[in-house]
Short mmCIF file of N, CA and C in Angstrom, two decimals:
data_model
loop_
_atom_site.label_atom_id
_atom_site.label_comp_id
_atom_site.label_asym_id
_atom_site.label_seq_id
_atom_site.Cartn_x
_atom_site.Cartn_y
_atom_site.Cartn_z
N MET A 1 69.58 134.94 86.91
CA MET A 1 70.82 134.21 86.89
C MET A 1 70.83 133.26 85.70
N SER A 2 71.88 133.22 84.95
CA SER A 2 71.99 132.38 83.77
C SER A 2 72.05 130.91 84.16
N THR A 3 71.37 130.07 83.37
CA THR A 3 71.37 128.64 83.68
C THR A 3 72.70 127.99 83.34
N SER A 4 73.55 128.62 82.52
CA SER A 4 74.84 128.05 82.17
C SER A 4 75.94 128.52 83.11
N GLN A 5 75.60 129.35 84.06
CA GLN A 5 76.59 129.90 84.97
C GLN A 5 77.12 128.82 85.91
N SER A 6 78.42 128.91 86.19
CA SER A 6 79.01 128.06 87.22
C SER A 6 79.86 128.94 88.12
N VAL A 7 79.92 128.56 89.38
CA VAL A 7 80.68 129.32 90.37
C VAL A 7 81.50 128.33 91.18
N SER A 8 82.77 128.67 91.41
CA SER A 8 83.66 127.80 92.17
C SER A 8 84.13 128.48 93.45
N VAL A 9 84.38 127.66 94.45
CA VAL A 9 85.01 128.10 95.69
C VAL A 9 86.04 127.05 96.08
N THR A 10 87.06 127.49 96.79
CA THR A 10 88.03 126.56 97.34
C THR A 10 87.87 126.57 98.85
N LEU A 11 87.62 125.39 99.39
CA LEU A 11 87.39 125.24 100.82
C LEU A 11 88.62 124.62 101.47
N LYS A 12 88.98 125.14 102.62
CA LYS A 12 90.08 124.56 103.40
C LYS A 12 89.46 123.95 104.64
N LEU A 13 89.56 122.63 104.73
CA LEU A 13 88.96 121.92 105.84
C LEU A 13 90.03 121.56 106.87
N ASP A 14 89.66 121.59 108.14
CA ASP A 14 90.59 121.20 109.20
C ASP A 14 89.83 120.49 110.32
N ARG A 15 90.58 120.03 111.32
CA ARG A 15 89.98 119.25 112.41
C ARG A 15 88.96 120.08 113.20
N ALA A 16 89.27 121.35 113.44
CA ALA A 16 88.35 122.20 114.21
C ALA A 16 87.02 122.33 113.48
N LEU A 17 87.08 122.51 112.17
CA LEU A 17 85.87 122.62 111.37
C LEU A 17 85.09 121.30 111.38
N ALA A 18 85.80 120.19 111.31
CA ALA A 18 85.15 118.88 111.36
C ALA A 18 84.43 118.68 112.69
N GLN A 19 85.03 119.13 113.77
CA GLN A 19 84.39 119.00 115.09
C GLN A 19 83.14 119.88 115.18
N ILE A 20 83.22 121.08 114.63
CA ILE A 20 82.04 121.96 114.60
C ILE A 20 80.92 121.30 113.80
N ALA A 21 81.27 120.74 112.65
CA ALA A 21 80.26 120.08 111.81
C ALA A 21 79.61 118.91 112.55
N ALA A 22 80.42 118.13 113.26
CA ALA A 22 79.88 116.99 114.02
C ALA A 22 78.93 117.48 115.11
N LYS A 23 79.28 118.56 115.78
CA LYS A 23 78.40 119.12 116.83
C LYS A 23 77.09 119.60 116.23
N ARG A 24 77.16 120.28 115.09
CA ARG A 24 75.94 120.78 114.45
C ARG A 24 75.05 119.62 114.00
N PHE A 25 75.66 118.60 113.41
CA PHE A 25 74.91 117.44 112.97
C PHE A 25 74.21 116.78 114.15
N PHE A 26 74.96 116.55 115.21
CA PHE A 26 74.41 115.86 116.38
C PHE A 26 73.32 116.68 117.05
N SER A 27 73.54 118.00 117.16
CA SER A 27 72.54 118.83 117.83
C SER A 27 71.22 118.87 117.04
N ARG A 28 71.31 118.86 115.72
CA ARG A 28 70.08 118.87 114.93
C ARG A 28 69.43 117.49 114.92
N LYS A 29 70.22 116.44 114.84
CA LYS A 29 69.68 115.09 114.77
C LYS A 29 69.11 114.65 116.12
N PHE A 30 69.84 114.89 117.20
CA PHE A 30 69.39 114.49 118.53
C PHE A 30 68.53 115.60 119.12
N GLY A 31 69.04 116.80 119.13
CA GLY A 31 68.31 118.01 119.47
C GLY A 31 67.61 118.06 120.80
N ALA A 32 66.77 119.05 120.94
CA ALA A 32 66.05 119.30 122.19
C ALA A 32 65.10 118.16 122.53
N VAL A 33 64.49 117.55 121.52
CA VAL A 33 63.57 116.44 121.77
C VAL A 33 64.32 115.26 122.39
N GLY A 34 65.51 115.01 121.90
CA GLY A 34 66.32 113.92 122.46
C GLY A 34 66.70 114.17 123.90
N PHE A 35 67.11 115.40 124.19
CA PHE A 35 67.46 115.73 125.57
C PHE A 35 66.22 115.70 126.47
N LEU A 36 65.09 116.12 125.95
CA LEU A 36 63.85 116.06 126.72
C LEU A 36 63.47 114.60 127.02
N ALA A 37 63.61 113.74 126.03
CA ALA A 37 63.32 112.31 126.24
C ALA A 37 64.25 111.72 127.30
N LEU A 38 65.52 112.11 127.24
CA LEU A 38 66.48 111.64 128.24
C LEU A 38 66.09 112.13 129.63
N ALA A 39 65.65 113.37 129.74
CA ALA A 39 65.23 113.93 131.03
C ALA A 39 63.99 113.21 131.55
N VAL A 40 63.05 112.88 130.67
CA VAL A 40 61.84 112.16 131.08
C VAL A 40 62.20 110.76 131.59
N ILE A 41 63.11 110.10 130.90
CA ILE A 41 63.53 108.76 131.34
C ILE A 41 64.21 108.86 132.71
N LEU A 42 65.08 109.85 132.88
CA LEU A 42 65.75 110.04 134.17
C LEU A 42 64.74 110.33 135.27
N ALA A 43 63.81 111.24 135.02
CA ALA A 43 62.79 111.58 136.02
C ALA A 43 61.94 110.36 136.36
N SER A 44 61.57 109.58 135.35
CA SER A 44 60.77 108.37 135.59
C SER A 44 61.54 107.38 136.46
N PHE A 45 62.81 107.24 136.19
CA PHE A 45 63.63 106.33 136.99
C PHE A 45 63.73 106.80 138.43
N LEU A 46 63.96 108.10 138.64
CA LEU A 46 64.05 108.63 140.00
C LEU A 46 62.73 108.47 140.75
N VAL A 47 61.62 108.74 140.10
CA VAL A 47 60.30 108.55 140.73
C VAL A 47 60.11 107.07 141.08
N GLY A 48 60.51 106.19 140.17
CA GLY A 48 60.41 104.76 140.44
C GLY A 48 61.27 104.34 141.62
N LEU A 49 62.47 104.90 141.73
CA LEU A 49 63.34 104.58 142.87
C LEU A 49 62.72 105.02 144.19
N ILE A 50 62.05 106.16 144.17
CA ILE A 50 61.45 106.70 145.40
C ILE A 50 60.19 105.92 145.78
N PHE A 51 59.30 105.69 144.82
CA PHE A 51 57.99 105.13 145.14
C PHE A 51 57.87 103.62 144.92
N ALA A 52 58.69 103.05 144.06
CA ALA A 52 58.60 101.61 143.79
C ALA A 52 59.99 101.05 143.49
N PRO A 53 60.89 101.09 144.48
CA PRO A 53 62.28 100.70 144.22
C PRO A 53 62.46 99.25 143.78
N GLY A 54 61.60 98.36 144.17
CA GLY A 54 61.77 96.97 143.79
C GLY A 54 60.96 96.54 142.59
N HIS A 55 60.19 97.44 142.03
CA HIS A 55 59.31 97.09 140.91
C HIS A 55 60.12 96.87 139.64
N VAL A 56 59.70 95.89 138.86
CA VAL A 56 60.40 95.55 137.62
C VAL A 56 60.40 96.73 136.63
N ALA A 57 59.34 97.53 136.63
CA ALA A 57 59.29 98.68 135.71
C ALA A 57 60.38 99.69 136.04
N THR A 58 60.66 99.87 137.33
CA THR A 58 61.72 100.80 137.74
C THR A 58 63.06 100.36 137.17
N TRP A 59 63.34 99.07 137.27
CA TRP A 59 64.62 98.57 136.78
C TRP A 59 64.66 98.53 135.25
N PHE A 60 63.52 98.33 134.63
CA PHE A 60 63.46 98.41 133.17
C PHE A 60 63.79 99.83 132.71
N ILE A 61 63.20 100.82 133.38
CA ILE A 61 63.48 102.23 133.04
C ILE A 61 64.94 102.55 133.34
N GLY A 62 65.47 101.99 134.42
CA GLY A 62 66.89 102.18 134.75
C GLY A 62 67.80 101.62 133.67
N ALA A 63 67.44 100.44 133.17
CA ALA A 63 68.22 99.83 132.08
C ALA A 63 68.13 100.68 130.81
N LEU A 64 66.94 101.20 130.55
CA LEU A 64 66.75 102.09 129.40
C LEU A 64 67.60 103.35 129.54
N LEU A 65 67.63 103.90 130.74
CA LEU A 65 68.45 105.09 131.01
C LEU A 65 69.93 104.78 130.80
N LEU A 66 70.39 103.65 131.32
CA LEU A 66 71.78 103.25 131.16
C LEU A 66 72.13 103.08 129.68
N LEU A 67 71.22 102.47 128.95
CA LEU A 67 71.43 102.29 127.51
C LEU A 67 71.52 103.65 126.80
N ALA A 68 70.64 104.56 127.16
CA ALA A 68 70.63 105.88 126.52
C ALA A 68 71.91 106.66 126.82
N VAL A 69 72.33 106.67 128.09
CA VAL A 69 73.53 107.46 128.43
C VAL A 69 74.80 106.79 127.91
N THR A 70 74.70 105.54 127.51
CA THR A 70 75.84 104.87 126.87
C THR A 70 75.84 105.12 125.37
N LEU A 71 74.68 104.98 124.74
CA LEU A 71 74.60 105.08 123.28
C LEU A 71 74.72 106.50 122.75
N VAL A 72 74.20 107.48 123.48
CA VAL A 72 74.26 108.86 122.99
C VAL A 72 75.71 109.33 122.82
N PRO A 73 76.58 109.18 123.82
CA PRO A 73 77.98 109.58 123.59
C PRO A 73 78.67 108.75 122.51
N LEU A 74 78.34 107.47 122.42
CA LEU A 74 78.93 106.64 121.37
C LEU A 74 78.50 107.12 119.98
N ALA A 75 77.25 107.50 119.85
CA ALA A 75 76.76 108.02 118.57
C ALA A 75 77.48 109.31 118.20
N TYR A 76 77.63 110.21 119.18
CA TYR A 76 78.34 111.47 118.91
C TYR A 76 79.78 111.19 118.51
N ARG A 77 80.43 110.30 119.23
CA ARG A 77 81.83 109.98 118.94
C ARG A 77 81.98 109.39 117.54
N SER A 78 81.04 108.55 117.16
CA SER A 78 81.07 107.95 115.83
C SER A 78 80.94 109.01 114.74
N ILE A 79 80.03 109.95 114.93
CA ILE A 79 79.84 111.04 113.97
C ILE A 79 81.10 111.90 113.90
N LYS A 80 81.64 112.24 115.06
CA LYS A 80 82.84 113.08 115.11
C LYS A 80 84.02 112.37 114.43
N ASN A 81 84.21 111.09 114.71
CA ASN A 81 85.31 110.35 114.10
C ASN A 81 85.17 110.25 112.59
N ALA A 82 83.96 110.04 112.10
CA ALA A 82 83.74 109.97 110.65
C ALA A 82 84.05 111.31 109.99
N THR A 83 83.68 112.39 110.65
CA THR A 83 83.94 113.72 110.10
C THR A 83 85.44 114.03 110.12
N LEU A 84 86.10 113.67 111.21
CA LEU A 84 87.55 113.87 111.30
C LEU A 84 88.29 113.01 110.28
N GLN A 85 87.80 111.80 110.05
CA GLN A 85 88.43 110.92 109.08
C GLN A 85 88.36 111.51 107.67
N MET A 86 87.26 112.20 107.37
CA MET A 86 87.13 112.84 106.06
C MET A 86 88.25 113.86 105.87
N VAL A 87 88.54 114.65 106.91
CA VAL A 87 89.60 115.65 106.83
C VAL A 87 90.96 114.97 106.71
N GLU A 88 91.18 113.92 107.48
CA GLU A 88 92.46 113.22 107.45
C GLU A 88 92.72 112.56 106.10
N LEU A 89 91.66 112.13 105.41
CA LEU A 89 91.83 111.53 104.09
C LEU A 89 92.37 112.53 103.07
N LEU A 90 92.16 113.81 103.33
CA LEU A 90 92.67 114.84 102.43
C LEU A 90 94.18 114.99 102.55
N GLY A 91 94.76 114.47 103.63
CA GLY A 91 96.20 114.47 103.81
C GLY A 91 96.79 115.85 104.04
N ASP A 92 97.93 116.09 103.40
CA ASP A 92 98.68 117.33 103.60
C ASP A 92 98.02 118.54 102.95
N ASP A 93 97.14 118.30 102.00
CA ASP A 93 96.47 119.39 101.30
C ASP A 93 94.97 119.31 101.54
N PRO A 94 94.49 119.89 102.66
CA PRO A 94 93.08 119.74 103.03
C PRO A 94 92.14 120.70 102.29
N ARG A 95 92.43 120.93 101.01
CA ARG A 95 91.59 121.83 100.23
C ARG A 95 90.68 121.05 99.30
N VAL A 96 89.49 121.58 99.15
CA VAL A 96 88.50 121.00 98.23
C VAL A 96 88.00 122.12 97.35
N GLU A 97 88.10 121.94 96.04
CA GLU A 97 87.51 122.91 95.12
C GLU A 97 86.11 122.41 94.79
N LEU A 98 85.15 123.29 94.96
CA LEU A 98 83.74 122.94 94.75
C LEU A 98 83.18 123.87 93.69
N THR A 99 82.63 123.30 92.64
CA THR A 99 82.05 124.08 91.55
C THR A 99 80.59 123.71 91.38
N ALA A 100 79.74 124.71 91.45
CA ALA A 100 78.31 124.52 91.20
C ALA A 100 78.06 124.81 89.72
N THR A 101 77.51 123.84 89.01
CA THR A 101 77.22 123.99 87.58
C THR A 101 75.72 123.77 87.35
N ALA A 102 75.31 123.83 86.11
CA ALA A 102 73.90 123.59 85.79
C ALA A 102 73.50 122.14 86.09
N GLU A 103 74.45 121.21 85.95
CA GLU A 103 74.16 119.80 86.15
C GLU A 103 74.27 119.35 87.60
N GLY A 104 75.17 119.96 88.36
CA GLY A 104 75.39 119.52 89.73
C GLY A 104 76.62 120.17 90.34
N LEU A 105 77.21 119.47 91.27
CA LEU A 105 78.41 119.95 91.94
C LEU A 105 79.60 119.10 91.52
N ILE A 106 80.72 119.77 91.29
CA ILE A 106 81.96 119.06 91.00
C ILE A 106 82.89 119.31 92.18
N LEU A 107 83.32 118.23 92.82
CA LEU A 107 84.26 118.30 93.93
C LEU A 107 85.61 117.86 93.42
N ARG A 108 86.61 118.66 93.68
CA ARG A 108 87.96 118.30 93.25
C ARG A 108 88.85 118.28 94.49
N MET A 109 89.27 117.06 94.86
CA MET A 109 90.17 116.87 95.98
C MET A 109 91.42 116.19 95.45
N ALA A 110 92.58 116.78 95.73
CA ALA A 110 93.85 116.23 95.24
C ALA A 110 93.78 115.97 93.74
N ASP A 111 93.20 116.91 93.00
CA ASP A 111 93.07 116.85 91.54
C ASP A 111 92.22 115.69 91.03
N GLU A 112 91.44 115.08 91.90
CA GLU A 112 90.52 114.02 91.47
C GLU A 112 89.10 114.56 91.51
N PRO A 113 88.49 114.80 90.33
CA PRO A 113 87.13 115.35 90.33
C PRO A 113 86.06 114.28 90.55
N THR A 114 85.04 114.67 91.26
CA THR A 114 83.86 113.84 91.46
C THR A 114 82.65 114.72 91.20
N GLU A 115 81.75 114.25 90.36
CA GLU A 115 80.55 115.04 90.07
C GLU A 115 79.34 114.42 90.76
N VAL A 116 78.57 115.27 91.41
CA VAL A 116 77.33 114.86 92.06
C VAL A 116 76.21 115.66 91.39
N LEU A 117 75.25 114.96 90.80
CA LEU A 117 74.13 115.64 90.15
C LEU A 117 73.19 116.21 91.20
N TRP A 118 72.48 117.27 90.85
CA TRP A 118 71.54 117.90 91.79
C TRP A 118 70.52 116.88 92.30
N GLU A 119 70.09 115.99 91.42
CA GLU A 119 69.08 115.00 91.80
C GLU A 119 69.60 114.01 92.84
N GLU A 120 70.91 113.87 92.95
CA GLU A 120 71.50 112.93 93.90
C GLU A 120 71.63 113.52 95.30
N LEU A 121 71.43 114.82 95.42
CA LEU A 121 71.56 115.47 96.73
C LEU A 121 70.27 115.28 97.52
N ASP A 122 70.42 115.15 98.82
CA ASP A 122 69.26 114.89 99.67
C ASP A 122 68.81 116.14 100.41
N THR A 123 69.70 116.77 101.16
CA THR A 123 69.32 117.87 102.04
C THR A 123 70.51 118.80 102.26
N LEU A 124 70.22 120.06 102.50
CA LEU A 124 71.23 121.03 102.91
C LEU A 124 70.78 121.61 104.24
N TRP A 125 71.60 121.44 105.27
CA TRP A 125 71.32 122.02 106.58
C TRP A 125 72.11 123.31 106.70
N LEU A 126 71.44 124.40 107.00
CA LEU A 126 72.08 125.71 107.10
C LEU A 126 72.29 126.08 108.57
N PHE A 127 73.52 126.38 108.92
CA PHE A 127 73.88 126.93 110.23
C PHE A 127 74.65 128.21 109.97
N ASP A 128 74.81 129.03 110.97
CA ASP A 128 75.54 130.29 110.80
C ASP A 128 77.00 130.07 110.42
N ASP A 129 77.63 129.05 110.97
CA ASP A 129 79.06 128.86 110.76
C ASP A 129 79.41 127.77 109.75
N VAL A 130 78.50 126.86 109.50
CA VAL A 130 78.79 125.76 108.60
C VAL A 130 77.49 125.28 107.95
N TRP A 131 77.59 124.85 106.70
CA TRP A 131 76.47 124.21 106.02
C TRP A 131 76.84 122.74 105.84
N LEU A 132 75.86 121.87 106.01
CA LEU A 132 76.08 120.43 105.82
C LEU A 132 75.24 119.98 104.64
N LEU A 133 75.92 119.49 103.62
CA LEU A 133 75.27 119.07 102.38
C LEU A 133 75.26 117.55 102.31
N PHE A 134 74.06 116.97 102.37
CA PHE A 134 73.92 115.51 102.41
C PHE A 134 73.73 114.96 101.00
N VAL A 135 74.60 114.02 100.65
CA VAL A 135 74.47 113.32 99.38
C VAL A 135 73.46 112.19 99.55
N ASP A 136 73.47 111.58 100.69
CA ASP A 136 72.41 110.65 101.08
C ASP A 136 72.16 110.92 102.56
N ARG A 137 71.31 110.16 103.18
CA ARG A 137 70.93 110.47 104.56
C ARG A 137 72.06 110.26 105.57
N GLY A 138 73.12 109.57 105.20
CA GLY A 138 74.16 109.27 106.16
C GLY A 138 75.43 110.08 106.02
N SER A 139 75.80 110.47 104.82
CA SER A 139 77.06 111.18 104.64
C SER A 139 76.81 112.61 104.19
N PHE A 140 77.72 113.49 104.62
CA PHE A 140 77.55 114.89 104.27
C PHE A 140 78.88 115.54 103.97
N LEU A 141 78.81 116.61 103.22
CA LEU A 141 79.97 117.43 102.89
C LEU A 141 79.89 118.68 103.75
N VAL A 142 81.02 119.05 104.34
CA VAL A 142 81.09 120.22 105.21
C VAL A 142 81.42 121.45 104.36
N LEU A 143 80.57 122.47 104.44
CA LEU A 143 80.80 123.72 103.72
C LEU A 143 80.96 124.84 104.74
N PRO A 144 82.20 125.27 105.01
CA PRO A 144 82.39 126.36 105.97
C PRO A 144 81.79 127.65 105.42
N ARG A 145 80.85 128.22 106.13
CA ARG A 145 80.09 129.38 105.65
C ARG A 145 80.99 130.56 105.33
N ASP A 146 82.03 130.78 106.13
CA ASP A 146 82.90 131.94 105.89
C ASP A 146 83.80 131.77 104.67
N GLN A 147 83.83 130.58 104.08
CA GLN A 147 84.64 130.35 102.88
C GLN A 147 83.80 130.31 101.60
N LEU A 148 82.50 130.50 101.74
CA LEU A 148 81.60 130.47 100.59
C LEU A 148 81.32 131.89 100.12
N SER A 149 81.50 132.14 98.85
CA SER A 149 81.19 133.47 98.31
C SER A 149 79.68 133.65 98.23
N ALA A 150 79.26 134.89 98.19
CA ALA A 150 77.83 135.19 98.07
C ALA A 150 77.28 134.62 96.76
N ALA A 151 78.06 134.71 95.68
CA ALA A 151 77.62 134.19 94.39
C ALA A 151 77.45 132.67 94.44
N PHE A 152 78.37 131.99 95.11
CA PHE A 152 78.27 130.54 95.23
C PHE A 152 77.03 130.16 96.04
N CYS A 153 76.82 130.83 97.16
CA CYS A 153 75.65 130.55 98.02
C CYS A 153 74.35 130.76 97.25
N GLU A 154 74.29 131.86 96.53
CA GLU A 154 73.08 132.18 95.77
C GLU A 154 72.80 131.12 94.71
N LEU A 155 73.84 130.74 93.96
CA LEU A 155 73.68 129.73 92.91
C LEU A 155 73.34 128.37 93.52
N LEU A 156 74.02 127.99 94.59
CA LEU A 156 73.76 126.70 95.24
C LEU A 156 72.31 126.62 95.72
N LEU A 157 71.86 127.64 96.42
CA LEU A 157 70.49 127.63 96.95
C LEU A 157 69.45 127.63 95.82
N GLU A 158 69.71 128.40 94.78
CA GLU A 158 68.77 128.47 93.65
C GLU A 158 68.67 127.11 92.96
N ARG A 159 69.81 126.46 92.73
CA ARG A 159 69.80 125.16 92.05
C ARG A 159 69.17 124.08 92.93
N MET A 160 69.43 124.14 94.20
CA MET A 160 68.86 123.14 95.10
C MET A 160 67.34 123.27 95.15
N ARG A 161 66.86 124.49 95.21
CA ARG A 161 65.40 124.69 95.23
C ARG A 161 64.78 124.26 93.90
N ARG A 162 65.47 124.55 92.82
CA ARG A 162 64.98 124.17 91.50
C ARG A 162 64.85 122.65 91.36
N HIS A 163 65.77 121.93 92.00
CA HIS A 163 65.78 120.47 91.91
C HIS A 163 65.13 119.81 93.13
N HIS A 164 64.40 120.61 93.90
CA HIS A 164 63.61 120.12 95.04
C HIS A 164 64.44 119.42 96.10
N VAL A 165 65.66 119.92 96.30
CA VAL A 165 66.49 119.42 97.40
C VAL A 165 66.06 120.17 98.65
N ARG A 166 65.85 119.43 99.73
CA ARG A 166 65.39 120.06 100.97
C ARG A 166 66.48 120.96 101.55
N VAL A 167 66.07 122.16 101.95
CA VAL A 167 66.97 123.12 102.60
C VAL A 167 66.36 123.43 103.95
N LYS A 168 67.11 123.16 105.00
CA LYS A 168 66.60 123.37 106.37
C LYS A 168 67.50 124.34 107.11
#
């Protein structure tokens, strides 16, 4: 593949895609380990209620459980709202033109280009239906897999590996 080659795709983002991206992000970030931890806390609380209902440790675990079942949905909602807000900011024209070049990625939304160098990218999470491209650890760009050409995917992955961007 030529190092001067660039490939562009036009992505159409919508609310349904944003919700899918939020679910994928949350499932990978919280994942099976998070649900297992929640189950262990719940089981510990139930055992404490049965065998030591008045013990301070039982109520501490209960408070921890209450905190977890409160914060987990709030965290998901926050992620989902941030992703939906990104789509809403695009307004009536929810299209993003994305060009992979030798230097980085050029995002064009509403005719306003933004360039992100390969070195500025943090991680690419690959899912069957959507890819999440992190510019830093907190924000990501949603790449609908069915809207990416094979040439774009190949060039993106090759450049990311060349610049030591993590691909998971």
